[in-house]
Structures are given as C-alpha cells and as structure tokens.
Amino acid sequence: MKAEINTLFERIKKARHCVALTGAGVSTLSGIRDFRGKNGLYNDTDAEKIFDIDYFEQDPSFYYKAARSFIYDLNEKEPSVVHLVLAALEQRGLLKSLITQNIDLLHQKGGSRRVIEVHGSPRIHYCLRCAAVRMGFDEAAAIVRSGALPRCPKCSRVLKPAITFFGESLPMDALRDASDEAQNADLMLVLGTSLTVNPAASIPNYTLRSGGEVVIVNNMPTPLDSRAVQHFDDLGEVFEGLWDLLVNG
Ligand SMILES: [Zn+2]
C-alpha cells in the first residue's frame, strides 16, 4: 500500500494540471453522514424531503430543523485529513482546483481556495421573491442555531440556501467551471464519490476524453473503476499516507 501511495504522490507532483472531485465520502470522515451510503442520511424517514424544493416552499422549517446539525453547526465539524491534504496540495501549486458535490463548506474551512460547488452552497441564502436580498452563511447560521428561521428583511419570507434542491436546476456557472477544469486536467482525483449521480458522474469523463488520467479513491465501486490508472478503497489510509509524504517529503 505504501508503494502505491508513493506512486500516487509522484503522479500528483508530475501532473501539469491536477484537479480533485470530491463527494460525500470525504465528509463522512468528519462525522457528516454520507447521503446515500451505509448509515446514509437518505435512509432516514423523510430525509428526501429535506432538499426537496416543493416541500421547502410548503414548510421551510423542516429543512432548517434537519440541516441544523450537519450544515449550520459547522463549528462542531472539523476538516478531515482529506480536506487538509487537498488544501496543502493547492498551497504548493500541486492542485489547481477542487470540484465538490458537498455542501458542508469543510473544504473552505480546511483552507482550500479554489472550490467549485456543483450542488450549490449555503454560503449564500436568498429570498425566492425579492431578487436582491442576500444573507451570508455566518448570519444565517447564527439565526438557525438560535432556533429561529432566517427571513427576508423586505417581505419576511423564509430565505432559501443556495444549495441545489431536488427539483431545481444545477448552478450553470459552477457546471461550466467544472467541465472546463476537468477538460484541462491531465490528472483527476475522484474522492469519496460513487459517480452515480450527475453532474459528478460525467465530470471525470471530460478528463478521460481529453487524454487525462483518473485516480479513484472510494469505498464502493464506480462505473469508471476499470478506466482508472490507480484505485484505492480507503480514503483515510491514502490521505494519511499523502500527509506523511507532504510533511516529510
Ligand atoms: Zn423577500
């Protein structure tokens, strides 16, 4: 295993344009439950309703109550070794950008700067009625943690996070950035995602089609396993290894 992690590190150092794509498995290491995996959030009763736009419009308090612990109590969640290594790689110029399906802001908390959020983000909350109204994460989180709901100062409607809900279209700018980065990448690290849901499922294909290589680290099979130059199961083990190499190497 050690030799394979060494090979991966050499591959990252040699790459001209390395990009990472991260999914829920990366956050599981920080204690945030994977949406679809074992013990996943979606196994709970009503969990699909949390991110359903129709349901949100009927009863936004359901989302805020459910999301409070895993989005708004972010102070209780610490970035994992995966978040920290990715930030360190970016700092050393070895990682050009990071595409994430996650909405927990842990990459930013870990120190990553160039984060492309393809499922939107709770960095911004907005009013579904008043176009200009925006509230940042910190302000909204303080309100949610106090047990209240963030409301529009103009019309008092409950604000919606800029997370992409089921029934909404994905953020176009982020999708375009993600496909540009994937196309430019000569190395893409696919981390903690099973590549079953779009847009994540299609992003590594841009890299493969333009002649780049894909490395997969995921504890479940993905449709691209056979096309990966390297494949690992255990994110924790691989990134502890990379951390050692970054610190000592
Ligand atoms: Zn409003």
Coordinates of N, CA and C and ligand atoms in Angstrom, one line a residue:
M1 N 0.8 -1.2 0.0 CA 0.0 0.0 0.0 C 0.9 1.3 0.0
K2 N 1.9 1.2 0.8 CA 2.8 2.4 0.9 C 3.4 2.7 -0.4
A3 N 3.8 1.7 -1.2 CA 4.4 1.9 -2.5 C 3.4 2.6 -3.5
E4 N 2.1 2.1 -3.3 CA 1.1 2.7 -4.2 C 0.8 4.1 -3.9
I5 N 0.8 4.5 -2.6 CA 0.6 5.8 -2.2 C 1.8 6.7 -2.7
N6 N 3.0 6.2 -2.6 CA 4.1 6.9 -3.2 C 4.0 7.1 -4.7
T7 N 3.5 6.1 -5.4 CA 3.2 6.3 -6.8 C 2.2 7.4 -7.1
L8 N 1.2 7.4 -6.2 CA 0.1 8.4 -6.4 C 0.7 9.8 -6.2
F9 N 1.6 9.9 -5.1 CA 2.2 11.2 -4.8 C 3.1 11.7 -6.0
E10 N 3.8 10.8 -6.5 CA 4.7 11.1 -7.7 C 3.8 11.6 -8.9
R11 N 2.7 10.9 -9.1 CA 1.8 11.2 -10.1 C 1.2 12.7 -10.0
I12 N 0.9 13.0 -8.7 CA 0.4 14.3 -8.4 C 1.5 15.4 -8.7
K13 N 2.7 15.1 -8.3 CA 3.8 16.1 -8.4 C 4.1 16.3 -9.9
K14 N 4.0 15.2 -10.7 CA 4.3 15.3 -12.1 C 3.3 15.9 -12.9
A15 N 2.0 15.9 -12.4 CA 0.9 16.4 -13.3 C 1.1 17.9 -13.6
R16 N 0.6 18.3 -14.7 CA 0.6 19.7 -15.1 C -0.6 20.4 -14.6
H17 N -1.7 19.7 -14.5 CA -3.0 20.4 -14.1 C -3.8 19.3 -13.4
C18 N -3.6 19.2 -12.0 CA -4.3 18.2 -11.2 C -5.6 18.8 -10.6
V19 N -6.7 18.1 -10.7 CA -8.0 18.6 -10.2 C -8.6 17.5 -9.4
A20 N -9.2 17.9 -8.3 CA -9.9 16.8 -7.5 C -11.4 17.0 -7.6
L21 N -12.1 15.9 -7.5 CA -13.6 15.9 -7.5 C -14.0 15.1 -6.2
T22 N -14.7 15.8 -5.3 CA -15.0 15.2 -4.0 C -16.5 15.0 -3.8
G23 N -16.8 13.9 -3.1 CA -18.2 13.7 -2.8 C -18.4 13.4 -1.3
A24 N -19.5 12.9 -0.9 CA -19.9 12.8 0.5 C -18.9 11.9 1.3
G25 N -18.3 11.0 0.7 CA -17.3 10.1 1.4 C -16.2 10.9 2.1
V26 N -15.9 12.1 1.5 CA -14.9 12.9 2.1 C -15.4 13.5 3.4
S27 N -16.6 13.9 3.5 CA -17.2 14.5 4.7 C -17.5 13.5 5.7
T28 N -17.7 12.2 5.4 CA -18.0 11.2 6.3 C -16.9 11.1 7.4
L29 N -15.7 11.3 6.9 CA -14.5 11.3 7.8 C -14.6 12.4 8.8
S30 N -15.3 13.4 8.6 CA -15.5 14.5 9.5 C -16.8 14.3 10.4
G31 N -17.4 13.2 10.2 CA -18.6 12.9 11.0 C -19.9 13.4 10.4
I32 N -19.8 13.9 9.2 CA -21.1 14.2 8.5 C -21.6 13.0 7.7
R33 N -22.8 12.7 7.9 CA -23.3 11.4 7.3 C -23.4 11.5 5.8
D34 N -22.9 10.5 5.2 CA -23.0 10.3 3.7 C -24.5 10.3 3.4
F35 N -24.8 10.9 2.2 CA -26.2 10.9 1.9 C -26.8 9.5 1.4
R36 N -26.0 8.8 0.7 CA -26.5 7.6 0.1 C -25.9 6.3 0.5
G37 N -24.8 6.4 1.2 CA -24.0 5.2 1.7 C -24.7 4.5 2.8
K38 N -24.0 3.6 3.4 CA -24.4 2.9 4.6 C -24.6 4.0 5.7
N39 N -25.6 3.9 6.5 CA -25.8 4.9 7.6 C -26.1 6.2 6.9
G40 N -26.5 6.2 5.6 CA -26.7 7.5 4.9 C -27.9 8.2 5.4
L41 N -27.9 9.5 5.2 CA -29.0 10.4 5.6 C -30.3 10.0 4.9
Y42 N -30.1 9.5 3.6 CA -31.3 9.2 2.9 C -32.0 7.9 3.3
N43 N -31.4 7.2 4.2 CA -32.1 6.0 4.8 C -33.1 6.4 5.8
D44 N -33.0 7.6 6.3 CA -33.9 8.1 7.4 C -35.3 8.4 6.8
T45 N -36.3 8.2 7.6 CA -37.6 8.6 7.2 C -37.6 10.1 6.8
D46 N -38.3 10.5 5.8 CA -38.4 11.9 5.4 C -37.2 12.6 5.0
A47 N -36.1 11.9 4.9 CA -34.8 12.6 4.6 C -34.8 13.2 3.2
E48 N -35.5 12.5 2.2 CA -35.5 13.1 0.9 C -36.2 14.4 0.9
K49 N -37.1 14.7 1.8 CA -37.8 15.9 1.9 C -37.0 17.1 2.2
I50 N -35.8 16.8 2.9 CA -35.0 17.9 3.4 C -34.6 18.9 2.2
F51 N -34.2 18.2 1.1 CA -33.7 19.0 0.0 C -34.7 19.0 -1.2
D52 N -36.0 19.0 -0.9 CA -37.0 19.0 -2.0 C -37.6 20.4 -2.1
I53 N -37.5 21.0 -3.3 CA -37.9 22.4 -3.4 C -39.4 22.6 -3.1
D54 N -40.2 21.6 -3.6 CA -41.7 21.8 -3.4 C -42.0 21.7 -1.9
Y55 N -41.3 20.8 -1.2 CA -41.5 20.7 0.2 C -41.0 21.9 1.0
F56 N -39.9 22.4 0.5 CA -39.3 23.6 1.2 C -40.3 24.8 1.1
E57 N -40.9 24.9 -0.1 CA -41.8 26.0 -0.3 C -43.1 25.9 0.6
Q58 N -43.4 24.6 0.9 CA -44.6 24.4 1.8 C -44.2 24.7 3.3
D59 N -43.0 24.1 3.6 CA -42.6 24.2 5.0 C -41.1 24.2 5.2
P60 N -40.5 25.5 5.1 CA -39.1 25.6 5.1 C -38.5 25.3 6.5
S61 N -39.3 25.2 7.5 CA -38.7 24.9 8.8 C -38.2 23.5 8.9
F62 N -38.8 22.6 8.1 CA -38.4 21.2 8.0 C -36.9 21.1 7.6
Y63 N -36.5 21.8 6.6 CA -35.1 21.9 6.1 C -34.2 22.4 7.2
Y64 N -34.6 23.6 7.8 CA -33.7 24.2 8.8 C -33.5 23.3 10.0
K65 N -34.6 22.7 10.4 CA -34.5 21.8 11.6 C -33.6 20.6 11.3
A66 N -33.8 20.0 10.1 CA -33.0 18.9 9.8 C -31.5 19.2 9.5
A67 N -31.3 20.4 8.8 CA -29.9 20.7 8.4 C -29.1 21.4 9.5
R68 N -29.8 21.7 10.6 CA -29.1 22.5 11.6 C -27.8 21.8 12.1
S69 N -27.9 20.5 12.4 CA -26.7 19.8 12.9 C -25.7 19.6 11.9
F70 N -26.0 19.3 10.6 CA -24.9 19.0 9.7 C -24.5 20.1 8.7
I71 N -25.2 21.2 8.8 CA -24.7 22.4 8.0 C -24.5 23.6 8.9
Y72 N -25.4 23.9 9.8 CA -25.2 25.2 10.5 C -24.4 25.1 11.8
D73 N -24.3 23.9 12.3 CA -23.4 23.8 13.5 C -22.0 23.4 13.1
L74 N -21.5 24.1 12.1 CA -20.2 23.8 11.4 C -19.1 23.9 12.4
N75 N -19.2 24.7 13.5 CA -18.2 24.8 14.4 C -17.8 23.4 15.1
E76 N -18.8 22.5 15.1 CA -18.6 21.2 15.7 C -17.9 20.3 14.7
K77 N -17.8 20.6 13.4 CA -17.2 19.7 12.5 C -15.8 20.2 12.1
E78 N -14.9 19.3 12.1 CA -13.5 19.7 11.8 C -13.2 19.1 10.4
P79 N -12.4 19.8 9.6 CA -11.9 19.2 8.4 C -11.2 18.0 8.6
S80 N -11.3 17.0 7.8 CA -10.6 15.7 7.9 C -9.2 15.8 7.3
V81 N -8.4 14.7 7.4 CA -7.1 14.7 6.7 C -7.2 14.9 5.2
V82 N -8.4 14.5 4.6 CA -8.6 14.7 3.2 C -8.7 16.2 2.9
H83 N -9.5 16.9 3.6 CA -9.6 18.3 3.4 C -8.3 19.0 3.5
L84 N -7.6 18.6 4.6 CA -6.3 19.3 4.9 C -5.2 19.0 3.8
V85 N -5.1 17.8 3.4 CA -4.1 17.5 2.3 C -4.5 18.2 1.0
L86 N -5.8 18.2 0.7 CA -6.1 18.9 -0.6 C -5.8 20.4 -0.5
A87 N -6.0 21.0 0.7 CA -5.7 22.4 0.8 C -4.1 22.6 0.8
A88 N -3.4 21.7 1.4 CA -1.9 21.8 1.3 C -1.4 21.6 -0.1
L89 N -2.0 20.7 -0.9 CA -1.6 20.5 -2.2 C -1.9 21.7 -3.1
E90 N -3.0 22.4 -2.8 CA -3.3 23.6 -3.6 C -2.3 24.7 -3.2
Q91 N -1.9 24.8 -1.9 CA -1.0 25.8 -1.5 C 0.4 25.6 -2.2
R92 N 0.8 24.4 -2.4 CA 2.0 24.1 -3.0 C 2.0 24.1 -4.6
G93 N 0.8 24.5 -5.1 CA 0.7 24.6 -6.5 C 0.5 23.2 -7.2
L94 N 0.2 22.2 -6.4 CA 0.1 20.8 -7.0 C -1.4 20.5 -7.3
L95 N -2.3 21.3 -6.8 CA -3.7 21.1 -7.1 C -4.3 22.4 -7.6
K96 N -4.8 22.3 -8.8 CA -5.3 23.6 -9.5 C -6.7 24.0 -9.0
S97 N -7.5 23.0 -8.8 CA -8.9 23.3 -8.3 C -9.5 22.1 -7.8
L98 N -10.7 22.3 -7.1 CA -11.4 21.3 -6.4 C -12.8 21.4 -6.8
I99 N -13.4 20.4 -7.3 CA -14.8 20.4 -7.7 C -15.5 19.5 -6.6
T100 N -16.5 20.0 -6.0 CA -17.2 19.3 -4.9 C -18.7 19.2 -5.1
Q101 N -19.2 18.0 -4.7 CA -20.7 17.8 -4.6 C -21.1 18.2 -3.2
N102 N -20.2 18.4 -2.3 CA -20.5 18.6 -0.9 C -21.0 20.1 -0.6
I103 N -21.9 20.2 0.4 CA -22.5 21.5 0.7 C -22.1 21.9 2.1
D104 N -21.1 21.3 2.7 CA -20.8 21.5 4.1 C -19.7 22.5 4.4
L105 N -19.1 23.1 3.4 CA -18.1 24.2 3.5 C -16.8 23.7 4.2
L106 N -16.6 22.4 4.3 CA -15.4 21.9 5.0 C -14.2 22.1 4.2
H107 N -14.3 22.1 2.9 CA -13.1 22.3 2.1 C -12.6 23.8 2.3
Q108 N -13.5 24.7 2.4 CA -13.1 26.1 2.7 C -12.6 26.2 4.1
K109 N -13.2 25.5 5.0 CA -12.7 25.6 6.4 C -11.3 24.9 6.5
G110 N -11.1 23.9 5.7 CA -9.8 23.3 5.7 C -8.7 24.1 5.0
G111 N -9.1 25.2 4.3 CA -8.1 26.1 3.7 C -8.1 26.1 2.2
S112 N -8.9 25.3 1.5 CA -9.0 25.3 0.1 C -9.5 26.7 -0.4
R113 N -8.9 27.2 -1.5 CA -9.4 28.5 -2.0 C -10.2 28.3 -3.3
R114 N -9.8 27.5 -4.2 CA -10.4 27.4 -5.5 C -11.4 26.2 -5.4
V115 N -12.6 26.4 -4.9 CA -13.6 25.3 -4.7 C -14.8 25.6 -5.6
I116 N -15.1 24.7 -6.5 CA -16.2 24.8 -7.4 C -17.4 23.9 -6.8
E117 N -18.4 24.5 -6.4 CA -19.5 23.8 -5.7 C -20.7 23.5 -6.7
V118 N -20.7 22.2 -7.2 CA -21.6 21.9 -8.3 C -23.0 21.6 -7.8
H119 N -23.2 21.4 -6.5 CA -24.5 21.3 -5.9 C -24.9 22.6 -5.2
G120 N -24.3 23.7 -5.5 CA -24.6 24.9 -4.8 C -24.0 25.0 -3.4
S121 N -24.4 25.9 -2.6 CA -23.7 26.2 -1.4 C -24.5 27.0 -0.4
P122 N -24.4 26.7 0.9 CA -25.1 27.5 1.9 C -24.3 28.8 2.2
R123 N -23.3 29.1 1.5 CA -22.5 30.4 1.7 C -23.5 31.5 1.5
I124 N -24.5 31.3 0.7 CA -25.5 32.4 0.4 C -26.9 31.9 0.7
H125 N -27.7 32.7 1.3 CA -29.2 32.5 1.4 C -29.9 33.6 0.7
Y126 N -30.9 33.3 0.0 CA -31.6 34.3 -0.8 C -33.1 34.2 -0.7
C127 N -33.8 35.3 -1.0 CA -35.3 35.3 -1.0 C -35.8 34.8 -2.3
L128 N -36.7 33.9 -2.3 CA -37.3 33.3 -3.5 C -38.2 34.4 -4.2
R129 N -38.5 35.5 -3.5 CA -39.4 36.5 -4.1 C -38.6 37.8 -4.4
C130 N -37.8 38.3 -3.5 CA -37.1 39.5 -3.7 C -35.7 39.3 -4.3
A131 N -35.5 39.7 -5.5 CA -34.2 39.3 -6.2 C -32.9 39.8 -5.5
A132 N -32.9 40.9 -4.9 CA -31.7 41.5 -4.5 C -31.2 41.0 -3.1
V133 N -32.1 40.3 -2.4 CA -31.8 40.0 -1.0 C -30.9 38.8 -0.8
R134 N -29.8 39.1 -0.1 CA -28.8 38.0 0.2 C -28.4 38.0 1.6
M135 N -28.2 36.8 2.2 CA -27.7 36.7 3.6 C -26.5 35.7 3.6
G136 N -25.4 36.1 4.2 CA -24.3 35.2 4.2 C -24.4 34.0 5.2
F137 N -23.5 33.1 5.1 CA -23.6 31.8 5.9 C -23.6 32.2 7.4
D138 N -22.6 33.0 7.9 CA -22.5 33.2 9.3 C -23.7 33.8 9.9
E139 N -24.3 34.8 9.2 CA -25.5 35.4 9.8 C -26.7 34.4 9.8
A140 N -26.9 33.7 8.7 CA -27.9 32.7 8.7 C -27.7 31.6 9.7
A141 N -26.5 31.2 9.9 CA -26.2 30.1 10.8 C -26.5 30.5 12.2
A142 N -26.2 31.7 12.6 CA -26.4 32.2 13.9 C -27.9 32.2 14.2
I143 N -28.7 32.6 13.2 CA -30.2 32.6 13.4 C -30.7 31.2 13.5
V144 N -30.2 30.3 12.7 CA -30.7 28.9 12.7 C -30.3 28.3 14.1
R145 N -29.1 28.5 14.5 CA -28.6 27.9 15.8 C -29.4 28.5 17.0
S146 N -30.0 29.7 16.8 CA -30.8 30.2 17.9 C -32.2 29.6 17.9
G147 N -32.5 28.8 16.9 CA -33.8 28.2 16.9 C -34.8 28.9 16.0
A148 N -34.4 30.1 15.4 CA -35.3 30.8 14.5 C -35.0 30.5 13.1
L149 N -35.7 31.2 12.2 CA -35.5 31.0 10.7 C -35.0 32.2 10.1
P150 N -34.0 32.2 9.2 CA -33.6 33.4 8.5 C -34.6 33.9 7.6
R151 N -35.0 35.2 7.7 CA -36.1 35.7 7.0 C -35.7 36.9 6.1
C152 N -36.4 37.1 5.0 CA -36.2 38.3 4.2 C -36.5 39.6 4.9
P153 N -35.6 40.5 4.9 CA -35.9 41.8 5.6 C -37.0 42.6 4.9
K154 N -37.2 42.3 3.6 CA -38.2 43.1 2.9 C -39.6 42.5 3.0
C155 N -39.7 41.1 2.8 CA -41.1 40.5 2.7 C -41.3 39.5 3.8
S156 N -40.3 39.3 4.6 CA -40.3 38.3 5.8 C -40.5 36.9 5.4
R157 N -40.4 36.6 4.1 CA -40.4 35.2 3.7 C -39.1 34.5 4.2
V158 N -39.2 33.2 4.5 CA -38.0 32.4 4.9 C -37.1 32.3 3.8
L159 N -35.8 32.6 4.0 CA -34.8 32.5 3.0 C -34.4 31.1 2.6
K160 N -34.0 30.9 1.4 CA -33.5 29.6 1.0 C -32.0 29.6 0.8
P161 N -31.3 28.5 1.2 CA -29.9 28.4 1.0 C -29.7 28.2 -0.5
A162 N -28.5 28.7 -1.0 CA -28.2 28.5 -2.5 C -27.7 27.1 -2.8
I163 N -28.1 26.1 -2.0 CA -27.9 24.7 -2.2 C -28.9 24.3 -3.3
T164 N -28.5 23.4 -4.2 CA -29.4 23.0 -5.3 C -30.3 21.9 -4.7
F165 N -31.6 22.1 -4.6 CA -32.5 21.2 -4.1 C -33.0 20.3 -5.2
F166 N -33.6 19.1 -4.9 CA -34.3 18.3 -5.9 C -35.4 19.1 -6.5
G167 N -35.5 19.1 -7.8 CA -36.5 19.9 -8.5 C -36.0 21.2 -8.9
E168 N -34.7 21.6 -8.6 CA -34.1 22.8 -9.1 C -33.0 22.5 -10.1
S169 N -32.6 23.4 -11.0 CA -31.6 23.2 -11.9 C -30.2 23.5 -11.2
L170 N -29.2 22.8 -11.7 CA -27.8 23.0 -11.1 C -27.3 24.3 -11.5
P171 N -26.3 24.8 -10.7 CA -25.8 26.2 -11.0 C -24.9 26.1 -12.2
M172 N -25.3 26.9 -13.2 CA -24.7 26.9 -14.6 C -23.2 27.3 -14.5
D173 N -22.9 28.3 -13.8 CA -21.5 28.8 -13.7 C -20.6 27.8 -13.2
A174 N -21.0 27.1 -12.1 CA -20.2 26.1 -11.4 C -20.0 24.9 -12.4
L175 N -21.1 24.5 -13.1 CA -21.0 23.4 -14.0 C -20.0 23.7 -15.1
R176 N -20.1 24.9 -15.6 CA -19.2 25.3 -16.7 C -17.7 25.3 -16.2
D177 N -17.5 25.9 -15.1 CA -16.1 25.9 -14.5 C -15.7 24.4 -14.3
A178 N -16.5 23.6 -13.8 CA -16.2 22.2 -13.5 C -15.8 21.4 -14.8
S179 N -16.6 21.6 -15.8 CA -16.3 20.9 -17.1 C -15.0 21.5 -17.7
D180 N -14.8 22.8 -17.6 CA -13.5 23.4 -18.1 C -12.3 22.8 -17.4
E181 N -12.4 22.8 -16.1 CA -11.3 22.3 -15.3 C -11.0 20.8 -15.6
A182 N -12.1 20.0 -15.7 CA -12.0 18.6 -16.0 C -11.3 18.4 -17.3
Q183 N -11.7 19.2 -18.3 CA -11.1 19.1 -19.6 C -9.6 19.4 -19.7
N184 N -9.3 20.4 -18.9 CA -7.9 20.8 -18.8 C -7.0 19.9 -18.0
A185 N -7.6 19.1 -17.2 CA -6.9 18.3 -16.2 C -6.1 17.1 -16.9
D186 N -4.8 17.0 -16.6 CA -4.2 15.7 -17.0 C -4.2 14.7 -15.9
L187 N -4.7 15.1 -14.7 CA -4.9 14.1 -13.6 C -6.1 14.6 -12.8
M188 N -7.1 13.7 -12.7 CA -8.2 14.0 -11.8 C -8.3 12.9 -10.7
L189 N -8.4 13.4 -9.5 CA -8.5 12.6 -8.3 C -10.0 12.5 -8.0
V190 N -10.6 11.4 -8.1 CA -12.0 11.2 -7.7 C -12.1 10.6 -6.3
L191 N -12.7 11.4 -5.4 CA -12.5 11.1 -4.0 C -13.9 11.0 -3.3
G192 N -14.2 9.8 -2.8 CA -15.4 9.7 -1.9 C -16.7 9.9 -2.7
T193 N -16.7 9.6 -3.9 CA -18.0 9.6 -4.7 C -18.1 8.4 -5.6
S194 N -19.3 7.9 -5.6 CA -19.5 6.6 -6.4 C -19.9 6.9 -7.9
L195 N -19.9 8.2 -8.2 CA -20.1 8.6 -9.6 C -21.5 8.1 -10.2
T196 N -22.5 8.0 -9.3 CA -23.8 7.5 -9.8 C -24.7 8.6 -10.2
V197 N -24.5 9.8 -9.7 CA -25.4 10.9 -9.9 C -24.8 12.0 -10.7
N198 N -25.5 12.6 -11.7 CA -24.9 13.7 -12.4 C -25.0 15.0 -11.5
P199 N -24.2 16.0 -11.7 CA -23.1 16.1 -12.7 C -21.8 15.3 -12.4
A200 N -21.7 14.8 -11.2 CA -20.4 14.2 -10.8 C -20.1 13.0 -11.7
A201 N -21.1 12.3 -12.1 CA -20.9 11.1 -12.9 C -20.2 11.4 -14.2
S202 N -20.5 12.6 -14.8 CA -20.0 12.9 -16.1 C -18.7 13.7 -16.1
I203 N -18.3 14.3 -14.9 CA -17.2 15.2 -14.9 C -15.8 14.5 -15.2
P204 N -15.5 13.3 -14.6 CA -14.3 12.6 -14.9 C -14.2 12.2 -16.4
N205 N -15.3 12.0 -17.1 CA -15.3 11.7 -18.5 C -14.7 12.8 -19.3
Y206 N -14.8 14.0 -18.9 CA -14.2 15.1 -19.7 C -12.7 14.9 -19.7
T207 N -12.2 14.5 -18.5 CA -10.7 14.3 -18.3 C -10.2 13.2 -19.2
L208 N -11.0 12.1 -19.1 CA -10.6 10.9 -19.9 C -10.6 11.2 -21.4
R209 N -11.7 11.9 -21.8 CA -11.9 12.1 -23.2 C -10.7 13.0 -23.8
S210 N -10.2 13.9 -22.9 CA -9.1 14.8 -23.4 C -7.8 14.2 -23.1
G211 N -7.7 12.9 -22.8 CA -6.5 12.2 -22.7 C -5.8 12.2 -21.3
G212 N -6.6 12.7 -20.3 CA -6.0 12.8 -18.9 C -6.3 11.4 -18.2
E213 N -5.6 11.4 -17.0 CA -5.7 10.1 -16.2 C -6.6 10.4 -15.0
V214 N -7.3 9.3 -14.6 CA -8.2 9.4 -13.4 C -7.7 8.4 -12.3
V215 N -7.6 8.9 -11.1 CA -7.4 8.0 -9.9 C -8.6 8.1 -9.0
I216 N -9.1 6.9 -8.6 CA -10.3 6.8 -7.8 C -10.0 6.3 -6.4
V217 N -10.5 7.0 -5.4 CA -10.4 6.5 -4.0 C -11.8 6.6 -3.5
N218 N -12.4 5.4 -3.4 CA -13.8 5.3 -2.9 C -14.1 3.9 -2.3
N219 N -14.9 3.8 -1.3 CA -15.1 2.5 -0.7 C -16.2 1.7 -1.3
M220 N -16.8 2.2 -2.4 CA -17.7 1.5 -3.2 C -17.4 1.5 -4.7
P221 N -17.8 0.5 -5.5 CA -17.4 0.5 -6.9 C -18.0 1.7 -7.6
T222 N -17.3 2.2 -8.7 CA -17.8 3.3 -9.5 C -17.8 2.8 -11.0
P223 N -18.6 3.4 -11.8 CA -18.6 3.0 -13.2 C -17.3 3.2 -13.9
L224 N -16.3 4.0 -13.4 CA -15.1 4.2 -14.1 C -13.9 3.5 -13.5
D225 N -14.1 2.5 -12.6 CA -13.0 1.8 -11.9 C -12.1 1.2 -12.9
S226 N -12.6 0.6 -14.0 CA -11.8 -0.1 -15.0 C -10.9 0.9 -15.8
R227 N -11.3 2.1 -15.8 CA -10.5 3.1 -16.6 C -9.6 4.0 -15.7
A228 N -9.5 3.7 -14.4 CA -8.7 4.4 -13.5 C -7.2 3.9 -13.6
V229 N -6.2 4.8 -13.5 CA -4.8 4.3 -13.5 C -4.5 3.8 -12.1
Q230 N -5.1 4.3 -11.1 CA -5.0 3.7 -9.7 C -6.3 3.7 -9.1
H231 N -6.5 2.8 -8.2 CA -7.8 2.7 -7.5 C -7.5 2.3 -6.0
F232 N -8.1 3.0 -5.1 CA -8.0 2.7 -3.6 C -9.4 2.6 -3.0
D233 N -9.5 1.9 -1.9 CA -10.8 1.8 -1.2 C -10.8 2.9 0.0
D234 N -9.7 3.0 0.6 CA -9.7 3.7 2.0 C -9.2 5.1 1.9
L235 N -10.1 6.1 1.9 CA -9.7 7.5 1.8 C -8.8 7.8 3.0
G236 N -9.1 7.4 4.2 CA -8.4 7.8 5.4 C -6.9 7.3 5.3
E237 N -6.8 6.0 4.9 CA -5.4 5.5 4.8 C -4.6 6.2 3.7
V238 N -5.2 6.4 2.5 CA -4.5 7.1 1.4 C -4.0 8.5 1.8
F239 N -4.9 9.2 2.5 CA -4.6 10.6 2.7 C -3.7 10.8 4.0
E240 N -3.8 9.8 4.9 CA -2.8 9.8 6.0 C -1.4 9.6 5.4
G241 N -1.3 8.7 4.4 CA -0.1 8.4 3.7 C 0.4 9.7 2.9
L242 N -0.5 10.3 2.2 CA -0.1 11.5 1.5 C 0.4 12.6 2.5
W243 N -0.3 12.7 3.6 CA 0.0 13.7 4.6 C 1.5 13.5 5.1
D244 N 1.8 12.2 5.4 CA 3.2 11.9 5.7 C 4.2 12.4 4.7
L245 N 3.9 12.1 3.4 CA 4.8 12.4 2.3 C 4.9 13.9 2.2
L246 N 3.8 14.6 2.4 CA 3.8 16.1 2.3 C 4.7 16.7 3.4
V247 N 4.5 16.2 4.6 CA 5.2 16.7 5.7 C 6.7 16.4 5.7
N248 N 7.0 15.1 5.4 CA 8.3 14.6 5.5 C 9.1 14.6 4.2
G249 N 8.3 14.8 3.1 CA 9.0 14.6 1.8 C 9.5 15.8 1.1
Ligands
ZN1 ZN -38.3 38.8 0.2

